[in-house]
mmCIF file of C-alpha atoms in Angstrom:
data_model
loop_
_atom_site.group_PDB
_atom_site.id
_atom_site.type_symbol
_atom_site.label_atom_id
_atom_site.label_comp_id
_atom_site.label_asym_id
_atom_site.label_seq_id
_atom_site.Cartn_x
_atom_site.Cartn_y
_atom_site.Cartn_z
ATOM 1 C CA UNK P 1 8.075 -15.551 10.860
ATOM 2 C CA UNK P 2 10.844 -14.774 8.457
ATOM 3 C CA UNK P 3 13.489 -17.467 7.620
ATOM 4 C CA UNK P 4 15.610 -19.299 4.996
ATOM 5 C CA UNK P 5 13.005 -20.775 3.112
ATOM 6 C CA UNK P 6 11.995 -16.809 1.883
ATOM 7 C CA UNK P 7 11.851 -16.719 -1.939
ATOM 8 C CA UNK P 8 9.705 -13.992 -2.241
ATOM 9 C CA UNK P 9 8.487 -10.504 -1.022
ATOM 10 C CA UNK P 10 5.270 -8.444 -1.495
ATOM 11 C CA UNK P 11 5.778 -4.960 -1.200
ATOM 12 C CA UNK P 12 2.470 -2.151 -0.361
ATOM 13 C CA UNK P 13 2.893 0.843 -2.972
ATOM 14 C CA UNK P 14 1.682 4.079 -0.527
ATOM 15 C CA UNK P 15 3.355 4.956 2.536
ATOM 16 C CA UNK P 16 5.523 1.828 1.854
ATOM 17 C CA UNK P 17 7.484 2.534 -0.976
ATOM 18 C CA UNK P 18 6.505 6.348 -1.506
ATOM 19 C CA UNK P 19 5.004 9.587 0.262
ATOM 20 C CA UNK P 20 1.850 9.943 -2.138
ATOM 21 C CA UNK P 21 -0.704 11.775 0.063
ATOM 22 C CA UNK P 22 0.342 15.424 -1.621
ATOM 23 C CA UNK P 23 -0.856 13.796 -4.614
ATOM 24 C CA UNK P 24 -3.496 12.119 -3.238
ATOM 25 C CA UNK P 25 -4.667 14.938 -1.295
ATOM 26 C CA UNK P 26 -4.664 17.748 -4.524
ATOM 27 C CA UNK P 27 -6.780 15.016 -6.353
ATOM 28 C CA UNK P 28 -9.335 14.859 -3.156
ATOM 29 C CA UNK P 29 -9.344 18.975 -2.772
ATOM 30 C CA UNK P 30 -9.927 19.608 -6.381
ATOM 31 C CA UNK P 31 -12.784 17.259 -6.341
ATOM 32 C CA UNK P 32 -14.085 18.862 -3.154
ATOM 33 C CA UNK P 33 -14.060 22.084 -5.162
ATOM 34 C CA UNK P 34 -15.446 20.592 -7.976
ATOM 35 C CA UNK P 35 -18.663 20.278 -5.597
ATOM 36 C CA UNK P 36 -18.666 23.259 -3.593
ATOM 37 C CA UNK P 37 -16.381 21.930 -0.811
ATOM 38 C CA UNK P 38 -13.765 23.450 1.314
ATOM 39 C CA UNK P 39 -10.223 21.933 0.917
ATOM 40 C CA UNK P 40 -8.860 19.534 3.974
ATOM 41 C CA UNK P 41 -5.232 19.036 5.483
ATOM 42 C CA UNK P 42 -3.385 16.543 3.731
ATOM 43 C CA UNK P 43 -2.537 14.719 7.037
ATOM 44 C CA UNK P 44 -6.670 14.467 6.941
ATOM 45 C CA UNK P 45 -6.675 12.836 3.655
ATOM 46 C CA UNK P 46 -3.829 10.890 4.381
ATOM 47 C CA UNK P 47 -5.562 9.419 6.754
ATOM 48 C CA UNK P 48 -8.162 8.074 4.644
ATOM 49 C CA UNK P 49 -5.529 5.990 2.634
ATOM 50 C CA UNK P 50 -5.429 2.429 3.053
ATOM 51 C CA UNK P 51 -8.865 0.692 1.539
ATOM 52 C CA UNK P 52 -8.783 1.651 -2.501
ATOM 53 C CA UNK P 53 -9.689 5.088 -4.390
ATOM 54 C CA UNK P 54 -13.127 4.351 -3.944
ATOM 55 C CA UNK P 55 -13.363 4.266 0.052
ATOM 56 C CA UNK P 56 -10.802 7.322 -0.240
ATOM 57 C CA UNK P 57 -13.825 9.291 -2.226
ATOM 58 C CA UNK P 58 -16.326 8.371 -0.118
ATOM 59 C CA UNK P 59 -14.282 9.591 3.045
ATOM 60 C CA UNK P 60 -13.075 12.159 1.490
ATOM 61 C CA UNK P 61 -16.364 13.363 0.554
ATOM 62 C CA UNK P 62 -17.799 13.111 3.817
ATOM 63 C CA UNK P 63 -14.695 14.077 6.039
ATOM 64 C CA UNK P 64 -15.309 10.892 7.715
ATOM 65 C CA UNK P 65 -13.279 7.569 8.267
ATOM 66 C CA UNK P 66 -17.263 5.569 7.921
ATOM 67 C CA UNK P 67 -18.447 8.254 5.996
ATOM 68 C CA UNK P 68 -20.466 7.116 2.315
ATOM 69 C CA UNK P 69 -21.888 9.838 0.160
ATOM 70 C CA UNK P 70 -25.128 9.327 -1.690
ATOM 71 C CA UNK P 71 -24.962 7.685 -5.406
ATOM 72 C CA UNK P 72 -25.259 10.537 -7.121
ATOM 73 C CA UNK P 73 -22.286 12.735 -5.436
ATOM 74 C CA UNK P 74 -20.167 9.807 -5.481
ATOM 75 C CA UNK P 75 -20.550 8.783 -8.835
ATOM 76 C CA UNK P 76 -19.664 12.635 -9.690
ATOM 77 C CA UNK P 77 -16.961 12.798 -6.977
ATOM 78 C CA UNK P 78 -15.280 9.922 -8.061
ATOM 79 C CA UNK P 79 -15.347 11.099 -12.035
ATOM 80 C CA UNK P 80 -13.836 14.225 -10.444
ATOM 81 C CA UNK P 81 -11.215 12.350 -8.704
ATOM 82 C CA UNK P 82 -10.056 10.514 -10.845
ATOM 83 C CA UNK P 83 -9.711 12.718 -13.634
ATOM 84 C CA UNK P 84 -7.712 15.230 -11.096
ATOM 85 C CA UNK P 85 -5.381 12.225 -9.895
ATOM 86 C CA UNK P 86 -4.232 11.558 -13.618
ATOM 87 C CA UNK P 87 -3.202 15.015 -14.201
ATOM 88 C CA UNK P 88 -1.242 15.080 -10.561
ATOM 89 C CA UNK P 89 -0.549 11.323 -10.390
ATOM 90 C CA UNK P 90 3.945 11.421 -9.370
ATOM 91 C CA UNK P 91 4.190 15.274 -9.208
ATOM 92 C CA UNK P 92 4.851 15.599 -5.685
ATOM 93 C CA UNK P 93 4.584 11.957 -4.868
ATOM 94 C CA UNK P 94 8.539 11.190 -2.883
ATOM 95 C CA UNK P 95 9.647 7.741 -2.910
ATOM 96 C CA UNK P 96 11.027 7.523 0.597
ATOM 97 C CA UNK P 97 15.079 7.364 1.410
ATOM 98 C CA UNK P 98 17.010 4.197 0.377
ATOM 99 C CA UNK P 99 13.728 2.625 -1.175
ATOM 100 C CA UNK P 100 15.662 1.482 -4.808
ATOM 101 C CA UNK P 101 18.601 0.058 -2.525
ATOM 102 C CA UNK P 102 16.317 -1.843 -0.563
ATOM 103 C CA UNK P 103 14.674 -3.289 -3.851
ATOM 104 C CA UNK P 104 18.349 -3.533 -5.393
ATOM 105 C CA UNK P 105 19.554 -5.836 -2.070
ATOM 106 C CA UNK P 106 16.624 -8.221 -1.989
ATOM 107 C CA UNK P 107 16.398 -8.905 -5.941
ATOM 108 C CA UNK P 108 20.701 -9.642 -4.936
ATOM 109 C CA UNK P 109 19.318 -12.022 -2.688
ATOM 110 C CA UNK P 110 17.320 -13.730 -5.008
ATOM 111 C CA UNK P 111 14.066 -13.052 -4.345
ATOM 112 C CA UNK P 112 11.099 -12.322 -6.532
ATOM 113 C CA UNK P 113 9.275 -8.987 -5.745
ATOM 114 C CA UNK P 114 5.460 -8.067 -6.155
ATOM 115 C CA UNK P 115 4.022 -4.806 -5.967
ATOM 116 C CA UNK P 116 0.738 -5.285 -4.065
ATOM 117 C CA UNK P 117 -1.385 -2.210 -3.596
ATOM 118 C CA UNK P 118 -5.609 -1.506 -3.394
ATOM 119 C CA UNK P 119 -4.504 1.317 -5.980
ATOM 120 C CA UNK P 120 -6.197 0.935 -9.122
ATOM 121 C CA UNK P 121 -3.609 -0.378 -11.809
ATOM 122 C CA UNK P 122 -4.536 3.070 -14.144
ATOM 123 C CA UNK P 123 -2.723 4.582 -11.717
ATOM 124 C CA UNK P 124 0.158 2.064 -9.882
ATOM 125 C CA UNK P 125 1.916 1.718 -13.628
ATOM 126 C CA UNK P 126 1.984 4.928 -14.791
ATOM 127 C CA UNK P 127 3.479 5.895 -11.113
ATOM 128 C CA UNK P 128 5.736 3.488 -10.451
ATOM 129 C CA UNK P 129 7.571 4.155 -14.097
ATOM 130 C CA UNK P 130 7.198 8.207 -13.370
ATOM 131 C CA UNK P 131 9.457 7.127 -10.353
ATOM 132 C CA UNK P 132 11.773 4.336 -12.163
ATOM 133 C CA UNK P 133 10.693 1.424 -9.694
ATOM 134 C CA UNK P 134 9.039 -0.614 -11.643
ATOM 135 C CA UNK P 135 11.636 -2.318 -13.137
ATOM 136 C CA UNK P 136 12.425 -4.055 -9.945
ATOM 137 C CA UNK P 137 8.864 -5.874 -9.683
ATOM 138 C CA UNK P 138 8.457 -9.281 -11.373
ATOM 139 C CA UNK P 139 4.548 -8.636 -10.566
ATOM 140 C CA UNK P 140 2.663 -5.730 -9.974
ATOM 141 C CA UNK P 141 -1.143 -7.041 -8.727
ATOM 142 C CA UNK P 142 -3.660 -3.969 -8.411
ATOM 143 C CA UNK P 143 -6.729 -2.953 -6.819
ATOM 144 C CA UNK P 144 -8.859 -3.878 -9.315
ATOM 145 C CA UNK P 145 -7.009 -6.684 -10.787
ATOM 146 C CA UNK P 146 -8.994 -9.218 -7.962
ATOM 147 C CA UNK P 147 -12.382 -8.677 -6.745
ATOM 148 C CA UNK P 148 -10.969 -7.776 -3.328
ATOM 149 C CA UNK P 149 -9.117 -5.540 -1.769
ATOM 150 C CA UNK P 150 -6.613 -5.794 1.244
ATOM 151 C CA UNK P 151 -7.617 -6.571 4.274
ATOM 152 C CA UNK P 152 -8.867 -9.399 2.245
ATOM 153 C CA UNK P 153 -6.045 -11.474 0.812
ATOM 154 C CA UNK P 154 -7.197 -12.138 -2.599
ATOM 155 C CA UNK P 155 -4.458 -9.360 -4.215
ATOM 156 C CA UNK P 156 -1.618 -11.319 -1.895
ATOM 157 C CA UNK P 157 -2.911 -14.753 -3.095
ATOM 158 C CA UNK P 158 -2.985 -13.327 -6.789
ATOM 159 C CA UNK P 159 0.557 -11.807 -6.350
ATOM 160 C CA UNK P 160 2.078 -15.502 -5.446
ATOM 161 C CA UNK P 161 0.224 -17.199 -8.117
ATOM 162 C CA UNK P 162 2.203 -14.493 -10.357
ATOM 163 C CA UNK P 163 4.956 -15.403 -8.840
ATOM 164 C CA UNK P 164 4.847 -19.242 -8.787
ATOM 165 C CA UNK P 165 5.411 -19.339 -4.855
ATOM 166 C CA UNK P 166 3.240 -20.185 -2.010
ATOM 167 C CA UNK P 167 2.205 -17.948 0.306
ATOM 168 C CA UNK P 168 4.952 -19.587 3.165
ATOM 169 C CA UNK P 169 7.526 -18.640 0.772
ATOM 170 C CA UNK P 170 6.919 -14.723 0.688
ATOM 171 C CA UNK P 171 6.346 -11.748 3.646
ATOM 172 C CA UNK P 172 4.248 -9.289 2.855
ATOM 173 C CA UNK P 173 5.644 -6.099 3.904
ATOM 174 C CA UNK P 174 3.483 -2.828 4.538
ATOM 175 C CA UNK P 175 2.564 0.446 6.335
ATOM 176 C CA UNK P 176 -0.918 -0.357 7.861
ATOM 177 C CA UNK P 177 -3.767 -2.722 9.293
ATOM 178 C CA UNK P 178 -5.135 -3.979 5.918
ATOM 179 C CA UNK P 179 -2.033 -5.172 4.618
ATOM 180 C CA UNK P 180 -1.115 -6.930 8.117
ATOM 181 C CA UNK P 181 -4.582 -8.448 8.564
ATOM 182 C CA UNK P 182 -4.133 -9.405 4.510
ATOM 183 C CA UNK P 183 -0.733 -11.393 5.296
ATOM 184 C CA UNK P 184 -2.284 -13.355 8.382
ATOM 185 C CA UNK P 185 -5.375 -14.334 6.295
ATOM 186 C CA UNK P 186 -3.567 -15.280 3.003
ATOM 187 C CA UNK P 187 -0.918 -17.325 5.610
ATOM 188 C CA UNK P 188 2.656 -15.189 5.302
ATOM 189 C CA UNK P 189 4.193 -13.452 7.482
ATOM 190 C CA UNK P 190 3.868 -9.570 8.059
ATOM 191 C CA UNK P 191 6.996 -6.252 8.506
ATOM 192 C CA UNK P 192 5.655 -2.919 9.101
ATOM 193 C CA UNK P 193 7.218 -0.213 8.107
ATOM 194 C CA UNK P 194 6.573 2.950 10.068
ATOM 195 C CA UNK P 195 6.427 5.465 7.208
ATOM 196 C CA UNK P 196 3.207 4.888 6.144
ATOM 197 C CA UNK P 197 -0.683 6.143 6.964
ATOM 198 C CA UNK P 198 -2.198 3.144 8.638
ATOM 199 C CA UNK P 199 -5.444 5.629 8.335
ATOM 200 C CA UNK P 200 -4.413 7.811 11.303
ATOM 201 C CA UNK P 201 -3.318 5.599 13.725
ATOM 202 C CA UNK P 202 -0.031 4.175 14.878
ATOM 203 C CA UNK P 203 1.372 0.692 13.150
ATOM 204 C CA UNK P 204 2.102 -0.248 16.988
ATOM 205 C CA UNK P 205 -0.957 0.003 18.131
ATOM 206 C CA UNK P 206 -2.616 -2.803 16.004
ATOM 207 C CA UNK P 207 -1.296 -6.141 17.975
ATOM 208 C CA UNK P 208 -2.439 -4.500 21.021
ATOM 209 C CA UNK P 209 -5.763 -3.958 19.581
ATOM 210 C CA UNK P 210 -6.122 -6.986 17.519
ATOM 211 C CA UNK P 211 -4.222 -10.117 17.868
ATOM 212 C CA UNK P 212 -5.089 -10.711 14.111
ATOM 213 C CA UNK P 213 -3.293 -7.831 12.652
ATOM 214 C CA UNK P 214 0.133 -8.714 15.053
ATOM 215 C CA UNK P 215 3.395 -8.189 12.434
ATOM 216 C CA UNK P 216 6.330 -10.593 13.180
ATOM 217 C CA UNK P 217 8.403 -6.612 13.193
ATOM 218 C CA UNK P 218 7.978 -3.058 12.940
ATOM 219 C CA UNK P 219 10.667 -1.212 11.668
ATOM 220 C CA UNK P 220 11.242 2.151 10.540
ATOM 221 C CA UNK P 221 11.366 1.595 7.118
ATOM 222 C CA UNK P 222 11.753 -0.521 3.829
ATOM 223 C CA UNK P 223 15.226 -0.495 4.057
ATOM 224 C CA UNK P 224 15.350 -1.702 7.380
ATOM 225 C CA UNK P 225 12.658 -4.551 6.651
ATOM 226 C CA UNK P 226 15.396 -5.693 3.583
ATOM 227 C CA UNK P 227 18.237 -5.920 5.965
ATOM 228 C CA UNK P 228 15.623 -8.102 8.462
ATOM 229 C CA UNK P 229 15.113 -10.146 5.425
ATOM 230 C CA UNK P 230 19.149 -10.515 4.848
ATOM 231 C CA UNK P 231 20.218 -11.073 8.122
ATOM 232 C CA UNK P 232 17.009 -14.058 8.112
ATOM 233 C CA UNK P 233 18.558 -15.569 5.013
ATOM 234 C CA UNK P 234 22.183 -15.007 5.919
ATOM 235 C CA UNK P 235 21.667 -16.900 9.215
ATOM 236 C CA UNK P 236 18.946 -19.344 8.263
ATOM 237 C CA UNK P 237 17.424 -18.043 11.894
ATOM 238 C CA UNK P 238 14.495 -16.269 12.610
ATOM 239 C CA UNK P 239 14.219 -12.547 13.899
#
């Protein structure tokens, strides 16, 4: 649970901070082209955010949540990707309503902020400065900066060594399963934000479902998570 002893918070990059599935998706669909495929709905693609670029190809490639190509089409689907994500990479990405005030009110509080996100870091920097937040992170820890990607906690983990703190001393705060299921196993707690992908499926769904991936709140967005955080500080109590 959230309460006074907060010094820190961890913040997911897509469907947290930002819309980025039109970018996403035009990176997946011209890579689909690339190899003879028909486009898919964004909301499709969106749905396959959540796991890292490389479980998006796969899914993307198969038009299937489980789905893996074979080595050869992914290692060509993936070149394609990626090279299609640089050149879209921000265009049509939004960074969602009251997101910089919500990073402006927690640094006033004092807290340290991490960016923590399965996106590769070739792509998270570049973003983040197209859309002028990333002066407010004292850490940004990418995808492939660990060895493992959310649900596992090693990026978390990583993100409070950056930040001197212990993982009591942050909340993680996210859009979907793998970053709640991240904060229980790295030991902080978990917000929700209801913006976000959570690969198709509703962020209220996943206590129900699995005790392990329970968030101490849902809320409708980041800048309703800072003003949990505030009111948790303010009081010294717990929401």
């Amino acid at each position: 649970m959230i309460d006074s002893r907060l010094r820190g918070v961890l913040i997911d990059l897509d469907g947290t901070l930002m819309d980025t599935a039109p970018d996403l998706a035009e990176a997946a669909n011209r890579m689909r082209g690339d190899l003879g495929l028909a486009p898919l709905p964004v909301a499709r693609i969106a749905a396959f955010v959540g796991k890292g670029a490389d479980v998006l190809v796969h899914r993307a490639l198969t038009d299937a949540m489980d789905g893996r190509a074979d080595d050869v089409g992914f290692a060509r689907g993936r070149a394609a990707f990626f090279r299609h994500y640089h050149a879209v990479n921000g265009a049509r990405s939004v960074v969602f309503d009251a997101v910089p005030q919500a990073l402006d009110q927690l640094r006033q509080c004092g807290l340290a902020l991490a960016c923590v996100t399965n996106k590769p870091r070739e792509f998270t920097l570049p973003l983040l400065e197209r859309v002028q937040l990333a002066a407010h992170f004292s850490a940004v820890v990418a995808g492939d900066d660990v060895r493992e990607k959310k649900p596992h906690p090693a990026l978390l983990l990583e993100a409070c060594r950056r930040l001197a703190l212990t993982p009591a001393q942050v909340l993680m705060v996210g859009d979907s399963v793998n970053d709640a299921l991240a904060a229980r196993a790295a030991g902080c707690p978990v917000v929700l934000v209801e913006t976000g992908y959570n690969e198709g499926e509703s962020v209220h769904e996943l206590g129900r479902r699995d005790e392990r991936a329970r968030a101490d709140a849902i809320v409708p967005a980041l800048i309703d998570a800072a003003r949990l955080v505030m009111a948790a500080l303010t009081s010294g109590s717990r929401p």
